[in-house]
CSV table of C-alpha atoms and ligand atoms in Angstrom, one decimal:
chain,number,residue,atom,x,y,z
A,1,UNK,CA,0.0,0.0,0.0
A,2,UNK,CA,1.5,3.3,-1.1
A,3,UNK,CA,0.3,6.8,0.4
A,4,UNK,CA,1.6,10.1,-1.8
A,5,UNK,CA,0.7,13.0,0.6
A,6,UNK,CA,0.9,16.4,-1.3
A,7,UNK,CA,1.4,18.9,0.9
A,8,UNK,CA,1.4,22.9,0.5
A,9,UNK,CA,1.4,24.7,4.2
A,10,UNK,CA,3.3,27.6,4.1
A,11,UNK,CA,2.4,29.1,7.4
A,12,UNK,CA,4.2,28.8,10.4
A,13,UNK,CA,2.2,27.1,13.0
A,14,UNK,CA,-0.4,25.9,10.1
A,15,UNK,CA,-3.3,24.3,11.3
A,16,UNK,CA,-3.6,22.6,7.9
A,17,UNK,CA,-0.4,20.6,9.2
A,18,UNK,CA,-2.1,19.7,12.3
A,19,UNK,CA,-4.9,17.3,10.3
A,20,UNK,CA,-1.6,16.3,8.3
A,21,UNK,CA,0.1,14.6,10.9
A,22,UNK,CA,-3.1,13.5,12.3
A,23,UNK,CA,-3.8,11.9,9.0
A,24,UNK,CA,-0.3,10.5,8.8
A,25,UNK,CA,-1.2,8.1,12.1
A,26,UNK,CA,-3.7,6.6,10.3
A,27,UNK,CA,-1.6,5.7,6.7
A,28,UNK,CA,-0.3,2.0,6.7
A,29,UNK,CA,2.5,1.3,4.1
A,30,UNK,CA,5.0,3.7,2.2
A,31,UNK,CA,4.5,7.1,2.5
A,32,UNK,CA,6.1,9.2,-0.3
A,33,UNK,CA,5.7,12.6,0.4
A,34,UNK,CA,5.4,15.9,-2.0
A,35,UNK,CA,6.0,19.4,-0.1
A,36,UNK,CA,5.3,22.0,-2.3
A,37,UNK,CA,6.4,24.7,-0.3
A,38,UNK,CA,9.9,23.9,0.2
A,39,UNK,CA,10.2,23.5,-4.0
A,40,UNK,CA,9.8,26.4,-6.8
A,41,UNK,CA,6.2,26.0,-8.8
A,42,UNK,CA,6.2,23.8,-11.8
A,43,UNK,CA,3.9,25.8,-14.1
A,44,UNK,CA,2.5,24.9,-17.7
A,45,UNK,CA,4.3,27.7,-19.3
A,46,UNK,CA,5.5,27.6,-23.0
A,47,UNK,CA,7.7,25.1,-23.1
A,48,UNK,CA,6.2,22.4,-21.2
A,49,UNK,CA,2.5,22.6,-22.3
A,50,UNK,CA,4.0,23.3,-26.1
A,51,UNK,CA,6.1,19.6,-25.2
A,52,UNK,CA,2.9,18.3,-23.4
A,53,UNK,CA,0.6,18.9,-26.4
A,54,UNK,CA,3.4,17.6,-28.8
A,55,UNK,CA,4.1,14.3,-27.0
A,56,UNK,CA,0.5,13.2,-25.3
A,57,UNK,CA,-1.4,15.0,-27.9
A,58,UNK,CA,0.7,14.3,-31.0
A,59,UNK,CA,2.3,11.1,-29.9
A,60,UNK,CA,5.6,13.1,-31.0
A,61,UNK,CA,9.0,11.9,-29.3
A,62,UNK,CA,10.0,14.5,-27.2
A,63,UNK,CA,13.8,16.3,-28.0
A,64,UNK,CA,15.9,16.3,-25.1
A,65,UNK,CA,15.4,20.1,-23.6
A,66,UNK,CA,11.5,19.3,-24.8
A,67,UNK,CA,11.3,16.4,-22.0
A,68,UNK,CA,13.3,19.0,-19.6
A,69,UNK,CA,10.6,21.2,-19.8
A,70,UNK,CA,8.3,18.9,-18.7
A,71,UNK,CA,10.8,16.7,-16.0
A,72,UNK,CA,8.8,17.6,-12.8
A,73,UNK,CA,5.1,17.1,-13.9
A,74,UNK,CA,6.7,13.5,-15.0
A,75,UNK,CA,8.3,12.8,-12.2
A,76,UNK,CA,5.0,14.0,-10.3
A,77,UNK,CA,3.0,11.8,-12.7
A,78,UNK,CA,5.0,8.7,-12.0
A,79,UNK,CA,4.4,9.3,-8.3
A,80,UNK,CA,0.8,9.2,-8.8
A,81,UNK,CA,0.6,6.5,-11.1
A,82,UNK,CA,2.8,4.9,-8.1
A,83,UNK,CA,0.0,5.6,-5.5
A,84,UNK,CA,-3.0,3.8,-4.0
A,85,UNK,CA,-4.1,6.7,-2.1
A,86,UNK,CA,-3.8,10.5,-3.6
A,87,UNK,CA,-3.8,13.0,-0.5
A,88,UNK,CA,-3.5,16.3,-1.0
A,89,UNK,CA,-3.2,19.2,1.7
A,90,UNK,CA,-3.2,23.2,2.0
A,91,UNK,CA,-5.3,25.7,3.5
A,92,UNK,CA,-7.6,27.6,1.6
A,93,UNK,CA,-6.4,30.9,0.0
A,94,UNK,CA,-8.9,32.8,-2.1
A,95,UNK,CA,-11.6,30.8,-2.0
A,96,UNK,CA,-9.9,27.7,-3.8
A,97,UNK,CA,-6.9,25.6,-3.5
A,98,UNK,CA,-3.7,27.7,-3.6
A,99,UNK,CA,-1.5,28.1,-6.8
A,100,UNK,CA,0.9,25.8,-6.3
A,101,UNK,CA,-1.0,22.8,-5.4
A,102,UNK,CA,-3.4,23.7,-8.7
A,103,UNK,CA,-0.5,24.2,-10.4
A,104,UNK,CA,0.7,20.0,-9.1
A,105,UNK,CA,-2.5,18.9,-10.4
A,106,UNK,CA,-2.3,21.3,-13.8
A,107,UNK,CA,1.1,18.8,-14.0
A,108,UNK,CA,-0.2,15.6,-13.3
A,109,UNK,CA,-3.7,15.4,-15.4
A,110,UNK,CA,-1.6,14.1,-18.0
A,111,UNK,CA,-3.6,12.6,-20.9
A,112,UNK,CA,-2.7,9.3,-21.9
A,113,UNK,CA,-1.1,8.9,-17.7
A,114,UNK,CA,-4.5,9.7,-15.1
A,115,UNK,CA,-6.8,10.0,-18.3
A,116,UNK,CA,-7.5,9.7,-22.0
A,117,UNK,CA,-10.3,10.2,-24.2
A,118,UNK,CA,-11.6,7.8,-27.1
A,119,UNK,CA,-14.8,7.6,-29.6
A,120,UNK,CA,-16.7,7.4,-26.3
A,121,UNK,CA,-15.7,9.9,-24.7
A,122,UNK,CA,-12.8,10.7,-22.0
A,123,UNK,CA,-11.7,8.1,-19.0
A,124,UNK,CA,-10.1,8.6,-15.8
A,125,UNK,CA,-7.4,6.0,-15.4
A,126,UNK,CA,-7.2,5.8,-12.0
A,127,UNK,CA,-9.8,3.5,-11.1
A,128,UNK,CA,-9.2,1.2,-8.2
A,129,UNK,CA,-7.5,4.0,-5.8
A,130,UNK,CA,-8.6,6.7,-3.7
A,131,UNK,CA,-7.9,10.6,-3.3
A,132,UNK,CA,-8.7,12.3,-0.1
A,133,UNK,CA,-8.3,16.7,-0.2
A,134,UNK,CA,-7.8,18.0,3.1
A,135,UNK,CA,-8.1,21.7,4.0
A,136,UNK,CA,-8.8,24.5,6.5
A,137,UNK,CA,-10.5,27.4,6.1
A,138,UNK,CA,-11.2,30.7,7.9
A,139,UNK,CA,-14.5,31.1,7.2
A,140,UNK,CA,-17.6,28.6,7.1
A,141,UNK,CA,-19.4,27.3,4.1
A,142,UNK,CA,-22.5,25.9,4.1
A,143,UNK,CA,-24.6,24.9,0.4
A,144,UNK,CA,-24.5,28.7,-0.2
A,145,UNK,CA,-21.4,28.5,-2.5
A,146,UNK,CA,-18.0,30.5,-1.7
A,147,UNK,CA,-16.2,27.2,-1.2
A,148,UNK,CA,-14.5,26.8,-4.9
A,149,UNK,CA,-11.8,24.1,-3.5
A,150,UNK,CA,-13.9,21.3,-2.5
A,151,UNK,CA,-16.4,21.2,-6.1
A,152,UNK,CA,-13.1,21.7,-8.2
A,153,UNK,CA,-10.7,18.8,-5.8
A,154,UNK,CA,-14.3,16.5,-6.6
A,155,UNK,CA,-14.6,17.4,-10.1
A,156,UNK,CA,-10.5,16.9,-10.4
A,157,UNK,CA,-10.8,13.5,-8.8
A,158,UNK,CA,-13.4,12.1,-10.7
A,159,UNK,CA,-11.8,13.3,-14.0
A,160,UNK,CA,-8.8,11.2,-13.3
A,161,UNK,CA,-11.3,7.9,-12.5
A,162,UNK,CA,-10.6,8.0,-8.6
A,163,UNK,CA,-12.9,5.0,-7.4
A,164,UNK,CA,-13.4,7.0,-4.2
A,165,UNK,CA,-12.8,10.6,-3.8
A,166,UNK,CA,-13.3,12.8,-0.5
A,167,UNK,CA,-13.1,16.1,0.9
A,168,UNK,CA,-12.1,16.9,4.8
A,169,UNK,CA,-11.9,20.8,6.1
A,170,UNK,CA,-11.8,22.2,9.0
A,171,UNK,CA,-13.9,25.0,8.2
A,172,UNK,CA,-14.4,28.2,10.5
A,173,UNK,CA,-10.3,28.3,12.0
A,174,UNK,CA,-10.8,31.9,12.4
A,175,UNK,CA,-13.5,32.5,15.0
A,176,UNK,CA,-12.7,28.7,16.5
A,177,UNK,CA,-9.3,27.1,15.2
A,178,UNK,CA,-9.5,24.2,17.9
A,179,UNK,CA,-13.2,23.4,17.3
A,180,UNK,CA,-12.5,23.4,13.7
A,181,UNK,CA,-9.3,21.0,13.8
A,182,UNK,CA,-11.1,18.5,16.1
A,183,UNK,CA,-14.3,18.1,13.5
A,184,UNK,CA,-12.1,17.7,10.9
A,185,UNK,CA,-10.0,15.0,13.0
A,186,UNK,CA,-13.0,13.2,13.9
A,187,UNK,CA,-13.8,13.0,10.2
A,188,UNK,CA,-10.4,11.3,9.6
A,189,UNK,CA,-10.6,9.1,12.1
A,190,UNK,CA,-14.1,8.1,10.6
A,191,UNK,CA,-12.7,7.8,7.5
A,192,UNK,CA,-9.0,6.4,6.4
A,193,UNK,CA,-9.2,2.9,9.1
A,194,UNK,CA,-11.5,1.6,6.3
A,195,UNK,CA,-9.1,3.1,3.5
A,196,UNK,CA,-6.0,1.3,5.2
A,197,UNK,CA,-7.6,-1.8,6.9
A,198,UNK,CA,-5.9,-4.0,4.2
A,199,UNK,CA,-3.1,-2.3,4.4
A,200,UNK,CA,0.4,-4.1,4.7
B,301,FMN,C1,-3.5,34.4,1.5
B,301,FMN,C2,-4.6,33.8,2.3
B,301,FMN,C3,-5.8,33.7,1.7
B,301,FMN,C4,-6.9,33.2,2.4
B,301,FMN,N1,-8.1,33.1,1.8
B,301,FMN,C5,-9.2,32.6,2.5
B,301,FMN,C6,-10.5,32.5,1.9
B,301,FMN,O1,-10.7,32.8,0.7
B,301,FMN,N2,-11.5,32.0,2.6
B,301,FMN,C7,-11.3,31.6,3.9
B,301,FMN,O2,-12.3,31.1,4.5
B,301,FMN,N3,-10.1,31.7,4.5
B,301,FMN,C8,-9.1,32.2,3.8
B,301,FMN,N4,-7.8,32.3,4.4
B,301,FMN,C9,-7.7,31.8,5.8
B,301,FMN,C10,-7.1,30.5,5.8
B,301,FMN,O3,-7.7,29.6,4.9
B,301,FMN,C11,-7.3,29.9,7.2
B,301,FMN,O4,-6.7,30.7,8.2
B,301,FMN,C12,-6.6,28.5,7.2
B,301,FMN,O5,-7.0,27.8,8.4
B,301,FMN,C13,-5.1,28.6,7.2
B,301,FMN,O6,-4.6,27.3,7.2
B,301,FMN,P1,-3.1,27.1,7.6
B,301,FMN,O7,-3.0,27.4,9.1
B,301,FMN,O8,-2.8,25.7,7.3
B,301,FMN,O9,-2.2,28.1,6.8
B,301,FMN,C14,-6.8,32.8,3.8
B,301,FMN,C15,-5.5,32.9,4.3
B,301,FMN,C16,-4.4,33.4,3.6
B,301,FMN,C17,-3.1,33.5,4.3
C-alpha cells in the first residue's frame, strides 16, 4: 500500500499541518511525500505545455530540452501512477486551492497517464484508488457556495477515475481554530481505518 501525501502549508504554526500529521497516524504502508512549499512552482508555461501537447497529444517523441521542460510534472505523474491513495493538503487561499497545489495537479492530469479520451468519450485512469483533499479554512461554508476548493478537488478526482474521492476541512479556524481541527479530526478518524484496513 502506497500513500503520496501532497502537501502545501506555508504558514508557520499551520493548522492545515495539524490534520496532516493527524492523517499521517492513520496511513499503513510507504509514504512518499510531495511538499510543495519547500520547492519552486512547476507551471504549464511555454515550453512544457508546447512539449505536453506535442508528446500526449501528437504522440511526437520529445527532443531532449522538450522532455526538460516537462521533468517535474513526470516525475510527479509517476508518483501518482505509483500511488493507491492520492492526499492532497493546503489551507484555503482565495476561495480555492492555492496556486501551487493547482499548479501539481495542472502537471499531473496528463492525458494518456491519469486519463484519456476515445470515440466514447474521456476516461479517468485511476480507477481502483482513492484521493482524499484535506483543508482548512477561515470562514464557514454551508450549500451557499464560496467554497470553490472542494467542487473543483471533486470534479479533479473524478476526471482522473478515482474509485473513491473525498473532501475533509476544517472549516471556521478563524472564530474557532480548535473546534474546527477537532471536526475535521473526527472526520479522519471516521474515514482512512477503512481506507488502510488492508493495508500491509
Ligand atoms: C493568502 C490567504 C488567503 C486566504 N483566503 C481565504 C479564503 O478565501 N477563505 C477563507 O475562508 N479563509 C481564507 N484564508 C484563511 C485560511 O484559509 C485559514 O486561516 C486556514 O485555516 C489557514 O490554514 P493554515 O493554518 O494551514 O495556513 C486565507 C489565508 C491566507 C493567508
Amino acid at each position: 500500500m502506497k500513500t503520496l501525501l501532497v502537501t502545501f502549508t506555508p504558514r508557520t504554526g499551520s493548522h492545515t499541518a495539524r490534520l496532516v500529521a493527524h492523517a499521517r497516524q492513520h496511513i499503513r504502508g510507504d509514504i512518499d511525500l510531495i511538499d510543495l512549499a519547500r520547492r519552486p512552482v512547476a507551471m504549464l508555461d511555454t515550453a512544457a505545455v508546447d512539449a505536453y501537447v506535442k508528446r500526449n497529444y501528437g504522440g511526437q517523441t520529445l527532443a531532449a530540452d522538450e522532455a526538460a521542460a516537462l521533468a517535474v510534472q513526470d516525475a510527479d505523474v509517476a508518483k501518482v501512477l505509483a500511488a493507491d491513495v492520492l492526499m492532497l493538503a493546503s489551507p484555503m487561499h482565495n476561495f480555492a486551492m492555492p496556486g501551487p497545489l493547482k499548479a501539481f495537479l495542472d502537471g499531473i492530469i496528463q492525458k494518456g497517464r491519469t486519463w484519456d479520451a476515445d470515440a466514447n468519450g474521456y476516461r479517468g485512469l485511476m480507477t481502483g484508488r482513492r484521493a482524499l483533499a484535506l483543508f482548512s479554512s477561515g470562514g464557514v461554508y454551508g450549500d451557499g457556495g464560496g467554497d470553490h476548493y472542494s467542487p473543483l478537488a471533486r470534479t479533479l478526482f473524478g476526471f482522473m477515475g478515482y474509485s473513491e474521492a473525498e473532501v475533509i476541512s476544517a472549516q471556521g479556524t478563524s472564530r474557532d481554530a480548535a473546534q474546527a481541527v477537532a471536526s475535521a479530526q473526527a472526520a479522519l478518524d471516521a474515514l482512512l481505518p477503512r481506507w488502510y484496513v488492508d493495508a500491509v
